[in-house]
Coordinates of C-alpha atoms and ligand atoms in Angstrom, one line a residue:
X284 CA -13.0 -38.5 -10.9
X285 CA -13.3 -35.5 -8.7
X286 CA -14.2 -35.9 -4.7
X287 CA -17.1 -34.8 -3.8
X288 CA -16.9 -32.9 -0.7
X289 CA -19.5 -31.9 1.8
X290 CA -20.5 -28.5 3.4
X291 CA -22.4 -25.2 4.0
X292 CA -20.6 -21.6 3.0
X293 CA -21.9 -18.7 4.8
X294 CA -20.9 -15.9 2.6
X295 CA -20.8 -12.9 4.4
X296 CA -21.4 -10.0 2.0
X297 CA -23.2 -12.4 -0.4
X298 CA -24.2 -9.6 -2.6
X299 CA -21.1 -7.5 -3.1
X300 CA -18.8 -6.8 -6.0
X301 CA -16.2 -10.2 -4.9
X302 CA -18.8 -12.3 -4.9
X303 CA -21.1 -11.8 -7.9
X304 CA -18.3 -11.5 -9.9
X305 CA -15.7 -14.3 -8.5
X306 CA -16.7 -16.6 -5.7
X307 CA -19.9 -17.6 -7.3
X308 CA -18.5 -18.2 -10.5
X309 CA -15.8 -20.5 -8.6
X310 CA -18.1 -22.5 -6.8
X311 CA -20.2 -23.3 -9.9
X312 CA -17.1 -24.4 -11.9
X313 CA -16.7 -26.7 -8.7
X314 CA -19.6 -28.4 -8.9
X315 CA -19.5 -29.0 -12.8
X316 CA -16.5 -30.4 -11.8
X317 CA -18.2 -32.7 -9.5
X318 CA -16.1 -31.0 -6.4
X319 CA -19.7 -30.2 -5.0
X320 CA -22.9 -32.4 -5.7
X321 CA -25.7 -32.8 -3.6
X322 CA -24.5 -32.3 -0.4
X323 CA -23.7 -28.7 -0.3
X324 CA -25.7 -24.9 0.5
X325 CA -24.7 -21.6 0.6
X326 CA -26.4 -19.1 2.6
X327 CA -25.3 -15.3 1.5
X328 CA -25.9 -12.4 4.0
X329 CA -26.0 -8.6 3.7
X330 CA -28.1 -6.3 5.1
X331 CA -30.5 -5.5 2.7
X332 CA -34.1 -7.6 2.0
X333 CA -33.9 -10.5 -0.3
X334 CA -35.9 -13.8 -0.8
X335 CA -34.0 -16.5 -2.3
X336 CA -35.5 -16.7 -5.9
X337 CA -34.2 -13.1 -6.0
X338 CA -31.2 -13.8 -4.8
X339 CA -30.6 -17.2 -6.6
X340 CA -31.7 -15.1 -9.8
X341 CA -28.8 -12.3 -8.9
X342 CA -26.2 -16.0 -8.8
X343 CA -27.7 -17.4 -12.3
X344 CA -27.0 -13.6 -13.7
X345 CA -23.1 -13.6 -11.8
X346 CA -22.9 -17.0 -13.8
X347 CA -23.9 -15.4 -17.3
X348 CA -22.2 -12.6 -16.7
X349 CA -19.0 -14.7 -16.3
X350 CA -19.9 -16.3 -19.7
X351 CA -21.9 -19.7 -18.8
X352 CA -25.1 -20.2 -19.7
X353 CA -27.8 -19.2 -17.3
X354 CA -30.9 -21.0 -18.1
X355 CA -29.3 -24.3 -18.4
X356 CA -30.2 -27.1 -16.0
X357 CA -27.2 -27.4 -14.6
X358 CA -27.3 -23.4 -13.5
X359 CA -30.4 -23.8 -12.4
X360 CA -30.0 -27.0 -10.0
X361 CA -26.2 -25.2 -8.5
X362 CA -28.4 -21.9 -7.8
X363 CA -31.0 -24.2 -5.8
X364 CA -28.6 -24.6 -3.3
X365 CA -28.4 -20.9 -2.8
X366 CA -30.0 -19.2 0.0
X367 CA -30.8 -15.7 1.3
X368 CA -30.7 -14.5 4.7
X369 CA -30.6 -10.8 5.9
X370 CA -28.3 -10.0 8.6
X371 CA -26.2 -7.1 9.7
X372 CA -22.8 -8.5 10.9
X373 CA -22.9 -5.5 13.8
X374 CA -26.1 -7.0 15.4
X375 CA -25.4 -9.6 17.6
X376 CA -28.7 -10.8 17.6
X377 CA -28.9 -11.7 14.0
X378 CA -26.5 -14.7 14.2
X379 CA -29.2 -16.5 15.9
X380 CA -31.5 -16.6 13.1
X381 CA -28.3 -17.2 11.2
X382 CA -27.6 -20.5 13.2
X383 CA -31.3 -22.0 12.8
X384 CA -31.0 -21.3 8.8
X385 CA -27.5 -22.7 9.1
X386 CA -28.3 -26.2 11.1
X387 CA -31.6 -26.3 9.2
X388 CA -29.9 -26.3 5.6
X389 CA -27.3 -28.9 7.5
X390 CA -29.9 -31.3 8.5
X391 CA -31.7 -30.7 5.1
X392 CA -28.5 -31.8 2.5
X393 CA -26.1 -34.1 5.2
X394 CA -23.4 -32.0 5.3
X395 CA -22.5 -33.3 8.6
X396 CA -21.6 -30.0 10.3
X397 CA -19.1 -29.1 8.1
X398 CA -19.0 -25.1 7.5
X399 CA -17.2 -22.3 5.5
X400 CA -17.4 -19.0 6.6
X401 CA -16.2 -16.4 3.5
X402 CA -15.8 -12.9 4.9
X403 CA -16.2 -11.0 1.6
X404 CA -16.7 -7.4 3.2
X405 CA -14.6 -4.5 4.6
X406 CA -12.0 -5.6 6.8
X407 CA -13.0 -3.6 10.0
X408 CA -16.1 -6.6 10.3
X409 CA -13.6 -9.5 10.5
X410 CA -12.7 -9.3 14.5
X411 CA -16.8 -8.8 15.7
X412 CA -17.9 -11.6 13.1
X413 CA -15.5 -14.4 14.1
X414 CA -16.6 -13.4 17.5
X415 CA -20.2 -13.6 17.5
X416 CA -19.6 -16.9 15.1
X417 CA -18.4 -18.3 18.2
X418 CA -20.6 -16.6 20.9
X419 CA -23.7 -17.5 19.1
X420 CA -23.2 -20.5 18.4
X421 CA -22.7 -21.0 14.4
X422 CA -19.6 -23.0 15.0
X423 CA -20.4 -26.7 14.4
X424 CA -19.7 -29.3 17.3
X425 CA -19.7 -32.1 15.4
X426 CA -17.3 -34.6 16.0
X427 CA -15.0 -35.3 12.5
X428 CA -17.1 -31.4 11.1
X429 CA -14.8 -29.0 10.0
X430 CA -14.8 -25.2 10.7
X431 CA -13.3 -23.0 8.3
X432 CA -13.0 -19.4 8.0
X433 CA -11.6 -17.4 4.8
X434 CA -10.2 -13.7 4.9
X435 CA -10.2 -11.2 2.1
X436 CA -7.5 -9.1 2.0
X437 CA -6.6 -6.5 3.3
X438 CA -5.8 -8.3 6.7
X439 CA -4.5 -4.9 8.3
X440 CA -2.9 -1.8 7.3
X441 CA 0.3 -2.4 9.3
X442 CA 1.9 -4.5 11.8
X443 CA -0.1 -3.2 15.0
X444 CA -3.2 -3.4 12.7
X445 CA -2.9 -6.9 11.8
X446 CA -1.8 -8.3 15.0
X447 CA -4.8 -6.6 16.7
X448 CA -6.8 -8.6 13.9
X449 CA -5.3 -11.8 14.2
X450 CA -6.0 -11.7 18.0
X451 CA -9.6 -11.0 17.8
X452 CA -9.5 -14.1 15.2
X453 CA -7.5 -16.1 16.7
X454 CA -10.5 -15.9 19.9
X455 CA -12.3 -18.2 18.0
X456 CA -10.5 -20.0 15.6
X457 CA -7.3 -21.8 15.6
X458 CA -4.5 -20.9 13.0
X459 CA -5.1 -23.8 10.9
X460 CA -8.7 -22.9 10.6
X461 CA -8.2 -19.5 9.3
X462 CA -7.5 -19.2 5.2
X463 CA -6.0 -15.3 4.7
X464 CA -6.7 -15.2 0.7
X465 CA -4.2 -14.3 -1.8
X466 CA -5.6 -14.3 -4.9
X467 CA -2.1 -14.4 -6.7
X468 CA -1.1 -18.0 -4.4
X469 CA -3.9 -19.0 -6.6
X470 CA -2.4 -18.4 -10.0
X471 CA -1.6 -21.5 -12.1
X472 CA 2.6 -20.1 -12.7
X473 CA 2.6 -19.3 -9.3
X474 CA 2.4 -22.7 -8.3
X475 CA 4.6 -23.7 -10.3
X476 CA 7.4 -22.1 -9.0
X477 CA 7.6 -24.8 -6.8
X478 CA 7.4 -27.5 -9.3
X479 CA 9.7 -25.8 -11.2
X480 CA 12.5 -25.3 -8.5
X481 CA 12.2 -28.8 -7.0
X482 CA 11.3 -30.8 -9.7
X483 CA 14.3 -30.4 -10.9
X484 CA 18.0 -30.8 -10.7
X485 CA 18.9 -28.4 -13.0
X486 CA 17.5 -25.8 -11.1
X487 CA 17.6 -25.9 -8.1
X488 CA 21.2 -26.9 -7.8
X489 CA 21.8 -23.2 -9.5
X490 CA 19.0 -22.0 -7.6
X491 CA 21.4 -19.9 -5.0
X492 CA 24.0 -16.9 -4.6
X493 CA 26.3 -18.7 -6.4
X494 CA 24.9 -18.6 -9.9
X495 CA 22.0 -16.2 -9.1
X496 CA 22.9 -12.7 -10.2
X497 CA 19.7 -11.2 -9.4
X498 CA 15.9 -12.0 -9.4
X499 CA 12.8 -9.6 -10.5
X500 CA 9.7 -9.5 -10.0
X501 CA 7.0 -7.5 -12.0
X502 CA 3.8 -7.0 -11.4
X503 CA 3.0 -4.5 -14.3
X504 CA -1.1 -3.0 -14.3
X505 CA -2.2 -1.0 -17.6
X506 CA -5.2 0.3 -16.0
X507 CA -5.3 3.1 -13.4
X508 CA -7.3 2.9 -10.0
X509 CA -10.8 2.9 -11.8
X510 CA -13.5 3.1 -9.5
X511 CA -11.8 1.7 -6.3
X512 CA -9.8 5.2 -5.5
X513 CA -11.3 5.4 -2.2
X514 CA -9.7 2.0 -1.3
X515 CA -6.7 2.5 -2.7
X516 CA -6.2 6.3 -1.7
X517 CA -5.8 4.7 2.0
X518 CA -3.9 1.8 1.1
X519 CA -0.9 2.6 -2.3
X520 CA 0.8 0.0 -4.3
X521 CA 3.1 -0.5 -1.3
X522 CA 0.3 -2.1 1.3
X523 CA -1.9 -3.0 -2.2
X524 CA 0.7 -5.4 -3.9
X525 CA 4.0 -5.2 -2.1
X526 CA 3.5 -6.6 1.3
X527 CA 0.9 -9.2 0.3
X528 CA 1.1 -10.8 -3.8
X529 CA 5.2 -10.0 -4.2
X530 CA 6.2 -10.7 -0.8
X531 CA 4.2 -14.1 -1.2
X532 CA 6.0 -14.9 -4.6
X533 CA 9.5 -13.2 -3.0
X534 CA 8.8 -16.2 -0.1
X535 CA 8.5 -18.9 -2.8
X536 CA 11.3 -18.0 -4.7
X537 CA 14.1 -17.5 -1.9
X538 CA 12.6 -20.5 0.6
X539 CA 14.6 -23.6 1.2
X540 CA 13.6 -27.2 -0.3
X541 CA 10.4 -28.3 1.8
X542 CA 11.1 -31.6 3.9
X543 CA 7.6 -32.6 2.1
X544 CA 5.0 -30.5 0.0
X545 CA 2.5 -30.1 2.6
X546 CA 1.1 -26.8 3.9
X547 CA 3.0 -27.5 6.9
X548 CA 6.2 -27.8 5.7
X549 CA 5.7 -25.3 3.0
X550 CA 4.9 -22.7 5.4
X551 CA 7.4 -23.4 7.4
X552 CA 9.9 -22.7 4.7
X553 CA 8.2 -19.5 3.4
X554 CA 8.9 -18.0 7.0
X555 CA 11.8 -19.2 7.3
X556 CA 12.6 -17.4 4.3
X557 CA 11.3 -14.4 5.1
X558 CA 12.9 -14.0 8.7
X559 CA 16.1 -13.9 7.0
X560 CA 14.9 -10.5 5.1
X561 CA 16.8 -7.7 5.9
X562 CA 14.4 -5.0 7.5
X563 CA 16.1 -2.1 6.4
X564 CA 17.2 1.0 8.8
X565 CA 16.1 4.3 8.0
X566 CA 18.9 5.0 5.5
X567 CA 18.6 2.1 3.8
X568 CA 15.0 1.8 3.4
X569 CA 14.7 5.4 1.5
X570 CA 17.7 4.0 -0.8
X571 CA 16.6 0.5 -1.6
X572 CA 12.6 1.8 -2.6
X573 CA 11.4 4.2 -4.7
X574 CA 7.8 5.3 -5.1
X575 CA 6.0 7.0 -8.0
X576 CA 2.4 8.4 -9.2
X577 CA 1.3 8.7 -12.4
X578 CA 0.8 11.8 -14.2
X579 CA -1.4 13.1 -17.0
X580 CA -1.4 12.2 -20.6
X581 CA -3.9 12.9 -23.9
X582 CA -7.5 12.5 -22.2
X583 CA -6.1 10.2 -19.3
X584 CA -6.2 12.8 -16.0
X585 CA -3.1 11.9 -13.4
X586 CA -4.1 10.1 -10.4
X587 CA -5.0 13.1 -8.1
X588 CA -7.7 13.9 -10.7
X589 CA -9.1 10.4 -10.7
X590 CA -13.0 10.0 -9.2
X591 CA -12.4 10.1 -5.2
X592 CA -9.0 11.0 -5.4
X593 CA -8.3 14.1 -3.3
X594 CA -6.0 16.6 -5.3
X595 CA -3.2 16.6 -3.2
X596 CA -2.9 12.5 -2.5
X597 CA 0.3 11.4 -2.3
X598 CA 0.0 7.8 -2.9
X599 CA 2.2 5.8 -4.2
X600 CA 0.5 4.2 -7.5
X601 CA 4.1 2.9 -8.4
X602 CA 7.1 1.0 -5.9
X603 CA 10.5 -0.5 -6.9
X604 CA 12.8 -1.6 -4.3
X605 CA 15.3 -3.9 -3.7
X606 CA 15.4 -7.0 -1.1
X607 CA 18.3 -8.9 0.5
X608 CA 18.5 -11.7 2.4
X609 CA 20.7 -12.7 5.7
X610 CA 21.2 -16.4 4.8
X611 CA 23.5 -18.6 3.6
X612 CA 21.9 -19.1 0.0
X613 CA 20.8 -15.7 -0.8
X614 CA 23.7 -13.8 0.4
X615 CA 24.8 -10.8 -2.1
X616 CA 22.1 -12.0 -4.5
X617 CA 19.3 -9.1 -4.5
X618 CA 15.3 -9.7 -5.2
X619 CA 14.4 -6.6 -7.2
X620 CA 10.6 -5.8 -7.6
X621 CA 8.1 -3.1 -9.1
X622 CA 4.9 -2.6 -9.6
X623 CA 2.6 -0.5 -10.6
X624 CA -0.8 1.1 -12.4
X625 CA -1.2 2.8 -15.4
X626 CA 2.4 0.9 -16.8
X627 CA 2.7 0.1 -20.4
X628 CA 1.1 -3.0 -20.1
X629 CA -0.9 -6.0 -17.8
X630 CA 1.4 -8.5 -16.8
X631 CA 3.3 -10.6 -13.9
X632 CA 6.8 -12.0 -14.7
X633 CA 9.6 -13.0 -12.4
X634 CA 13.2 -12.8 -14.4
X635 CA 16.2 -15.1 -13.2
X636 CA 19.4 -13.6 -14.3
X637 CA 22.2 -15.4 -13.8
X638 CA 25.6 -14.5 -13.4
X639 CA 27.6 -14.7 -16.4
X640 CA 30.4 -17.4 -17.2
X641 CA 33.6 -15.9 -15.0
X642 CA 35.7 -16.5 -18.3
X643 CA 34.8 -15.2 -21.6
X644 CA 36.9 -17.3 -23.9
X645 CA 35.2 -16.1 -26.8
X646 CA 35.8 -12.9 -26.2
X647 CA 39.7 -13.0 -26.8
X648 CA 40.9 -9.5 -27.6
X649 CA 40.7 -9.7 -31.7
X650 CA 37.3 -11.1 -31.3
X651 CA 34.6 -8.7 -32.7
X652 CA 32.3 -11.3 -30.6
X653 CA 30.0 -9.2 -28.2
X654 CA 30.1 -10.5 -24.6
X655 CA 28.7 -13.4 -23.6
X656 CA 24.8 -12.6 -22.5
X657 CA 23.4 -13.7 -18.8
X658 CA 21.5 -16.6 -19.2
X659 CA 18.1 -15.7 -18.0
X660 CA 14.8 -17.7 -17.0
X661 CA 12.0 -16.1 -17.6
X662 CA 8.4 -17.3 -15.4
X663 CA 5.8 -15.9 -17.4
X664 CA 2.6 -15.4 -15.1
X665 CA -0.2 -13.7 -17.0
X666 CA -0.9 -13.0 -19.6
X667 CA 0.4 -16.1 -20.8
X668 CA 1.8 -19.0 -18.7
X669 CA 5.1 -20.6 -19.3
X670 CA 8.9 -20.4 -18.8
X671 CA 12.1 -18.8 -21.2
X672 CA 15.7 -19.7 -20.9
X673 CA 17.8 -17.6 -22.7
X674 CA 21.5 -19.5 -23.6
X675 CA 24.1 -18.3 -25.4
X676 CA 24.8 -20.6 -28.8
X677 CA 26.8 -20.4 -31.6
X678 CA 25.6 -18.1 -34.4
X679 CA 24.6 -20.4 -37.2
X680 CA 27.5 -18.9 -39.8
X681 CA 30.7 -19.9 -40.9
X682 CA 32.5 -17.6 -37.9
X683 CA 32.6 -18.0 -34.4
X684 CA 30.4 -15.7 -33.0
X685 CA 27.7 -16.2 -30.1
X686 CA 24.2 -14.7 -29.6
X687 CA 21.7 -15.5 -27.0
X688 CA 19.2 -18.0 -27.8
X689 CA 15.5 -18.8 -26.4
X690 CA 14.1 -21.9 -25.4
X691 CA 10.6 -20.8 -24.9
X692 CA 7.5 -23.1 -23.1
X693 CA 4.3 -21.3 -23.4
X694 CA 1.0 -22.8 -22.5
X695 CA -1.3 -23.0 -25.5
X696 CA -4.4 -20.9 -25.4
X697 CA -6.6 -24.4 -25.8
X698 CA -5.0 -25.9 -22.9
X699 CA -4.8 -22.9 -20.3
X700 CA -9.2 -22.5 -21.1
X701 CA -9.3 -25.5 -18.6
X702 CA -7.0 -23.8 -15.8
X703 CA -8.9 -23.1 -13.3
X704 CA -9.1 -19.2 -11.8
X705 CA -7.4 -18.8 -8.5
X706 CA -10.6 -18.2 -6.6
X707 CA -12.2 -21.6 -8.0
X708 CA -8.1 -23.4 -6.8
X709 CA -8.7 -21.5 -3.6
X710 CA -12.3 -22.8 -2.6
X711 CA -11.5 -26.0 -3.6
X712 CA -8.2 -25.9 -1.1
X713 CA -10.8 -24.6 1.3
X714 CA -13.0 -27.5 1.0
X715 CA -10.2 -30.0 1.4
X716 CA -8.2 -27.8 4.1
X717 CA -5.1 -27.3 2.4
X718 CA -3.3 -24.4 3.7
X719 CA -0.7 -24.2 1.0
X720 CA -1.8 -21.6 -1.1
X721 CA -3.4 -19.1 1.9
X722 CA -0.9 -16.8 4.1
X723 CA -0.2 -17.7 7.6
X724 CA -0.3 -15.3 10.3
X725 CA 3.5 -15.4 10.7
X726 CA 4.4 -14.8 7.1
X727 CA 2.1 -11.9 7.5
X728 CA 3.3 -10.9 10.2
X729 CA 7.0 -10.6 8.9
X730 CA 5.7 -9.0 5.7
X731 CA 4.4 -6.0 7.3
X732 CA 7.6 -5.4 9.8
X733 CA 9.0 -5.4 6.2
X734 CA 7.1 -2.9 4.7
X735 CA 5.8 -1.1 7.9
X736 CA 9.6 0.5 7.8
X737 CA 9.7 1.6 4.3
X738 CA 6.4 3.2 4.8
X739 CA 7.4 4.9 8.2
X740 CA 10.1 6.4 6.4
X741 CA 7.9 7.7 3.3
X742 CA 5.8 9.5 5.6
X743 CA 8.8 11.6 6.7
X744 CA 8.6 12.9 3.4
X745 CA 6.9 14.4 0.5
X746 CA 6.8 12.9 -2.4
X747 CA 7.5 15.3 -5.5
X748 CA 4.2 13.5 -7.2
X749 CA 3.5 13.1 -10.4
X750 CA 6.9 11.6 -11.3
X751 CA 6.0 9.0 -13.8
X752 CA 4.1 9.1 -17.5
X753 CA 1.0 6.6 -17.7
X754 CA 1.7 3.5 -20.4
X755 CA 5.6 4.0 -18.9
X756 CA 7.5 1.4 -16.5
X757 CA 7.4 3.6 -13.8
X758 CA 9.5 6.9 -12.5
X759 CA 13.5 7.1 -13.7
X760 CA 14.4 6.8 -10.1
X761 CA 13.0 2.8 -10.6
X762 CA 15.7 2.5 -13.5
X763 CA 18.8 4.7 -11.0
X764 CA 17.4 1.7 -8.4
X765 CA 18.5 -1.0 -10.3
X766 CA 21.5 0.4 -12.3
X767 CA 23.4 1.9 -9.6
X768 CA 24.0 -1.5 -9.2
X769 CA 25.5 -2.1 -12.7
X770 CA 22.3 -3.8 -13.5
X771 CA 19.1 -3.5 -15.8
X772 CA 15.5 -5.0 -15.5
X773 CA 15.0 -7.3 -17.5
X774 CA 11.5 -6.9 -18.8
X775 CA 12.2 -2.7 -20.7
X776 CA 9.5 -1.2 -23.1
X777 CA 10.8 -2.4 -26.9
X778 CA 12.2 -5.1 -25.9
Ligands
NDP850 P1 -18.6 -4.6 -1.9 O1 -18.6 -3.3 -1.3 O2 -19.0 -4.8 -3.3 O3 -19.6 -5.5 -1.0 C1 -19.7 -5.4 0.4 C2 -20.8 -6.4 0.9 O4 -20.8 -6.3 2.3 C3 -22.1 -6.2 0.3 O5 -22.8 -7.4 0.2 C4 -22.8 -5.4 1.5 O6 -24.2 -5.5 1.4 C5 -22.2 -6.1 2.7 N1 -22.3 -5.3 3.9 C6 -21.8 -4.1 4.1 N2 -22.0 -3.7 5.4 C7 -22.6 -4.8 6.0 C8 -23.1 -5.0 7.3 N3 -23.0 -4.1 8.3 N4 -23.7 -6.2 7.6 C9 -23.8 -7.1 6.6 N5 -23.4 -7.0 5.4 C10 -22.8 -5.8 5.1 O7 -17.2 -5.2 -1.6 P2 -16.3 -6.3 -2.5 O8 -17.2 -7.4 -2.8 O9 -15.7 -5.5 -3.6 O10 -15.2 -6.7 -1.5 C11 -15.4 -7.6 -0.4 C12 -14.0 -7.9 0.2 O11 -13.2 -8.5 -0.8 C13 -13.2 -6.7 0.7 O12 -12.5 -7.1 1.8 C14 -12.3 -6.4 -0.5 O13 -11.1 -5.7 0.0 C15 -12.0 -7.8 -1.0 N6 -11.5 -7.8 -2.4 C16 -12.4 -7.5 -3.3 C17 -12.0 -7.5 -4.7 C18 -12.9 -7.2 -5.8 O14 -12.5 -7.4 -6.9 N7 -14.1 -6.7 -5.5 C19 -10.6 -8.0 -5.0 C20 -9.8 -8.4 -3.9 C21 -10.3 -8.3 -2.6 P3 -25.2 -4.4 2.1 O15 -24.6 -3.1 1.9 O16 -26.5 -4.6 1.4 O17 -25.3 -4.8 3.5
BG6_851 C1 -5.5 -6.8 -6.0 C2 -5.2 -5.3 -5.8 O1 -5.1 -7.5 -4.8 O2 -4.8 -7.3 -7.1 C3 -5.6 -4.6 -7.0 O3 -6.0 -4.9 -4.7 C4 -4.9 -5.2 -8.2 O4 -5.2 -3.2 -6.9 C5 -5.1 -6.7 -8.3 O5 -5.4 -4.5 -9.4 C6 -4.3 -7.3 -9.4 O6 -4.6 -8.6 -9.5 P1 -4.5 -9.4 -10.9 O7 -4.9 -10.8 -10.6 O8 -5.4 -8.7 -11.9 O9 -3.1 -9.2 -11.3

């Protein structure tokens, strides 16, 4: 039986893309779930003139449009919650009529002072909102309520950026307060890294320099930048997906066993983890990451003839690269990742390789055996969910040969319907205040000094862009990467 829990969201940028398409979507899922009842509003903001049956119209049609049914009762009861109230986020004086809407709708369904704030708009809003939340008042004082604000990405565009937001946040709310979304923290296989390490003894008494060759990451996209180039153009694949979504899973994977699973003491580990990342020097950095942009092919244009693209970018739309960590369990073990638009396909898989057996013995020199394969443990993300653990066995014949095996776990399409899309996980963590799945302000912090040098050392130089073909994995300099050091991704097109 699901709690019911109690409070008003203030979307700002109620009507944009994020929105329409995601947060409203999740919230409804949340209340068929019976994580919101009667005792919750929404009030959604932007600057343009709306009254709420227009607006609470413009949520049924997000809720079609994400394949429930519109006209049912259910639909229509959720969007009565739903309210509309104009307000530029730059005009101070609007977040007094905010506050009387706000503590009217409170009074109105109970919700005991409990509030959400969801910045859902560009990122150079976030400092003067959190302010004038605070100066004018919006901020609950009562005693047990909650205050809660959530953060799109991008928080910053490097180091100096993002500590200069965090300060103007951190004027008005307290760490613990503040939820920094990353939609991939949401994702069911993401989650279960963790179950998967410490739940069990077979793994994670492996899980370390010892019997760890190497780990990869992929984040693999088949699409190009579609119609958000003039986003992207400013950001690349390196501030886009590197120093958020794989530096989050990176965290997961190489962070010591929690002393409990609490946001807390997860966290904790996660930076832990990530202090012990080796920030590379100059050299290093421009060895250990490559970059790439895709190029033309058949009717699809390369990326510098895009919509909004100028014709001489040279943003990266493709990074590899290779991370080490200063600590006693990852020692010598690398953390390769890449990712990438316009790849041969859409998915997210981490790949385990570990080291082969240090004796062969089936391998004796009139053996036509071939050598023994790594064992390998595949995390499948998306599309499907599950795990692979390649073995080695005997081949089922009257020799003595081996071949790797698979013993292969994948969520069946009936039961992954009911997992729930990371924004509805996230809101619902937002409701209860559970941290877990959100970045903290030093993990963020540690990810950009990460990238922030790789990126200071790309812009010493210029890129000979395009270098990569579109439905490829990527420029051959991501293969040189990983083979220079005797090794091969595992994830290869054919395969
Ligand atoms: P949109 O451009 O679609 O929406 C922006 C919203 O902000 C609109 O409601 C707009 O309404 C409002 N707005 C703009 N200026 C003001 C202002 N001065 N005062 C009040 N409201 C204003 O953006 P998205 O929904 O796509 O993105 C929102 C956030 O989510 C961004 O931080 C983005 O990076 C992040 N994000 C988005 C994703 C997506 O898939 N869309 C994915 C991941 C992150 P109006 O112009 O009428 O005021
Ligand atoms: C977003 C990036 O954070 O993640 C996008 O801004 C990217 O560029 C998206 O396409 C990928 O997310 P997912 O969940 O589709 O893998």
């Amino acid at each position: 039986m699901a709690t019911e829990r109690k409070a008003l969201f203030v979307f700002f940028g109620g009507t944009g893309d994020l929105a329409y398409r995601k947060l409203y979507p999740s919230l409804f899922n949340l209340y068929r779930k019976g994580n919101l009842r009667s005792h919750f509003a929404v009030i959604g903001t932007s600057r343009q003139a709306m009254d709420d049956d227009k607006f609470r119209e413009a949520v049924r049609k997000s809720l079609a449009d994400s394949g429930n049914r519109a006209d049912s009762k259910e639909a229509t009861d959720f969007s009565s919650h739903f309210y509309y109230q104009a307000h530029d986020v730059t005009n101070t004086a609007h977040y007094s009529v905010l506050k009387e809407a706000a503590d009217k709708l409170d009074k109105k369904y109970k919700l005991e002072g409990n509030r959400i704030f969801y910045l859902s708009m560009a990122p150079q809003f976030f400092g003067t909102i959190a302010q004038d939340l605070k100066s004018q008042g919006l901020m609950s004082t009562n005693k047990g309520a909650f205050n809660r604000l959530v953060i799109e990405k991008p928080f910053g565009r490097d180091y100096d950026s993002a500590k200069q937001l965090n300060d103007a946040l951190s004027k008005s709310f307290e760490e613990e307060q503040i939820f920094r979304i990353d939609h991939y923290l949401g994702k069911e296989m993401i989650q279960n890294i963790e179950a998967l390490r410490f739940g069990n003894t077979l793994v994670e008494s492996l899980w370390n320099n010892r019997y760890i060759d190497n780990i990869q990451v992929t984040l693999s996209e088949k699409l190009g930048v579609e119609e958000r180039a003039s986003y992207y153009d400013n950001s690349g694949a390196l501030r886009d997906m590197v120093q958020n979504h794989i530096m989050q899973i990176v965290s997961l994977l190489a962070m010591e066993q929690p002393v409990a699973f609490t946001d807390t003491d997860i966290r904790a580990e996660k930076v832990k983890a990530l202090r012990s990342l080796r920030v590379y020097n100059v050299a290093d950095a421009a060895t250990n990451f490559v970059r790439g942009q895709y190029g033309s092919i058949n009717d699809q244009p390369d990326y510098r003839h895009e919509d909004n693209v100028p014709e001489d970018s040279t943003t990266e739309t493709f990074v590899a690269g290779k991370l080490l960590f200063d600590n006693y369990r990852w020692s010598g073990t690398p953390f390769y990742v890449r990712t990438g638009k316009m790849l041969a396909d859409k998915f997210t898989r981490v790949d385990v390789v570990f080291k082969r057996p240090l004796v062969d013995i089936f391998a004796f020199p009139q053996s036509q055996n071939t050598p023994l394969a790594a064992n390998v443990l595949t995390i499948f993300v998306e599309p499907h969910a599950g795990f692979s653990l390649q073995l080695n066995a005997k081949t089922n014949d009257a020799g003595f040969s081996t071949e790797p095996i698979k013993l292969d776990y994948l969520v069946d399409a009936e039961k992954s319907k009911d997992t729930p899309e990371p924004y509805e996980r996230l809101l619902h963590d937002v409701l209860k205040g559970d941290g877990t799945n959100f970045s903290s302000w030093p993990e963020v912090s540690y990810a950009w000094k990460f990238v922030d040098q790789i990126r200071r050392v790309w812009d010493l130089q210029e890129p000979q862009f395009p270098n990569y073909t579109p439905h490829s994995m990527g420029p051959a300099a991501a293969e040189e990467l990983i083979q220079r050091d005797h090794r091969e991704w595992i994830y290869r097109l054919n395969k």
